[in-house]
């Protein structure tokens, strides 16, 4: 019996050995074929599949998410009056438009996906070979690790809240159920985005149309109500207007969250068909459209709510719906759920591209630059963002993240304007007929605005969290110095890349589409 046991062990050992050999052979083979082989056998990268309509949908569908249904509270609270809050919503739209126009120039001059990352790299990279790449790297670092996953988390949590709202009339839905639903939403958009880019853009288009229907309902009802004489709140005009620069900046911050997403198409430039025409066009259609929608929606809210009531409402659109739509008031939570779902989809779509481009430049794990062989989607990078988003969803309290979101985001928008100014004045790219040019004053205006937005709240109400946010940004250098600057590789990294490349059936694309 003993001997049979022994021989069994021997057999098992030899089996293990051959398994180990096989695995090592396999990983060697996959390494060879996936990282060093003949480039022509690899997939070509992301395909061009976004036309003008999808481009507009990618911007409008990300801008209109949760913000316009909730943020009016924050804007009104800090502005103090109907008049000023409407003006601030208008200003928010104008700032977004000026920013987006500058991005249209950047997008048609530097024809790479990845948004700010690619622009910062092109502008600062050539200036100094030691530190020039740092701004772009830090942008990618903060966005990959924090901002993009946090946006997905915030938006999907809002999605979950509104999905459950109709079922919990009086009490609020249980937190754990809400988180589970948010996670489910993340997994669904991950599936959609990894399975097919066509389906992802298609979903984006459908949900954008749905949310525009919601907007039209709210705006139209507002006009009808004004016609019926519900103007008692609107006519209070500017009474109660706030005067401190800090609170005005905070008010604008709240509206800027609702407007954020105007830069979304710049993350996917390489996939836009005829991008030199469609990118500027999509921007010039989408941003003014959203601005007009937001202004009229606010006006409509004020037909039914006074400044005080609006400040106290936890969800402006729902309160408004309960007062105006009667038995149809369930429509509003449904629309908000659809709207947030679309915005989450658009956010994931673009953030997948950011990781992908940063990895392609050697600033992130090689794995993240791989593309799924059959679907041509940047699957490893999409999974990465979703995993982090789920980690943010679990503690669930991310309301303070929105404040720091705007802080960090505007820091980089400002820096990107500097990049545009450097590119225009110093690097002087060859002028071709198809680059979109903005008057040089525009990036300067956006730069000043971004400085105001970053500095004013710190001076007005200094909070330790701004320091944390800043330290986190700088903290990226801990990774930059060894892994990017000195090009150190962690032991086992090649095997790690090979394993996941096999698992996800993803490979490095052999040529960049520009
Ligand atoms: N504006 C969107 C909303 O109101 C949030 C956009 C988040 N930012 C982004 N780049 N996806 O929900």
Short mmCIF file of N, CA and C and ligand atoms in Angstrom, two decimals, residues 62-63 65-67 148 257-258 260-261 347 405, ligand 1:
data_model
loop_
_atom_site.label_atom_id
_atom_site.label_comp_id
_atom_site.label_asym_id
_atom_site.label_seq_id
_atom_site.Cartn_x
_atom_site.Cartn_y
_atom_site.Cartn_z
N UNK A 62 -22.53 62.56 -21.69
CA UNK A 62 -21.71 62.53 -20.48
C UNK A 62 -21.93 63.79 -19.66
N UNK A 63 -22.13 64.91 -20.36
CA UNK A 63 -22.37 66.15 -19.62
C UNK A 63 -23.67 66.05 -18.83
N UNK A 65 -25.77 64.21 -16.80
CA UNK A 65 -25.71 62.95 -16.06
C UNK A 65 -26.61 63.07 -14.85
N UNK A 66 -25.99 63.29 -13.71
CA UNK A 66 -26.77 63.45 -12.48
C UNK A 66 -26.88 64.92 -12.10
N UNK A 67 -25.87 65.70 -12.49
CA UNK A 67 -25.71 67.06 -11.99
C UNK A 67 -26.93 67.96 -12.11
N UNK A 148 -11.40 59.38 -12.73
CA UNK A 148 -12.31 58.64 -13.61
C UNK A 148 -13.08 57.56 -12.83
N UNK A 257 -19.62 70.71 -12.11
CA UNK A 257 -19.79 69.24 -12.08
C UNK A 257 -20.86 68.84 -13.09
N UNK A 258 -21.95 69.62 -13.12
CA UNK A 258 -23.02 69.29 -14.06
C UNK A 258 -22.56 69.48 -15.51
N UNK A 260 -19.42 69.15 -16.50
CA UNK A 260 -18.21 68.40 -16.83
C UNK A 260 -18.52 67.29 -17.82
N UNK A 261 -17.55 67.03 -18.69
CA UNK A 261 -17.75 66.03 -19.74
C UNK A 261 -17.62 66.67 -21.11
N UNK A 347 -18.50 57.91 -19.57
CA UNK A 347 -17.30 58.15 -18.77
C UNK A 347 -16.35 56.96 -18.85
N UNK A 405 -13.11 66.76 -6.83
CA UNK A 405 -13.15 66.45 -8.25
C UNK A 405 -12.90 67.74 -9.02
N1 LIG B 1 -21.65 66.16 -15.82
C1 LIG B 1 -21.83 64.84 -15.33
C2 LIG B 1 -22.97 64.79 -14.36
O1 LIG B 1 -23.59 65.79 -14.14
C3 LIG B 1 -20.60 64.29 -14.68
C4 LIG B 1 -19.47 64.10 -15.63
C5 LIG B 1 -18.29 63.47 -15.00
N2 LIG B 1 -17.12 63.77 -15.75
C6 LIG B 1 -16.67 63.06 -16.77
N3 LIG B 1 -15.66 63.50 -17.41
N4 LIG B 1 -17.24 61.97 -17.11
O2 LIG B 1 -23.27 63.74 -13.83
#
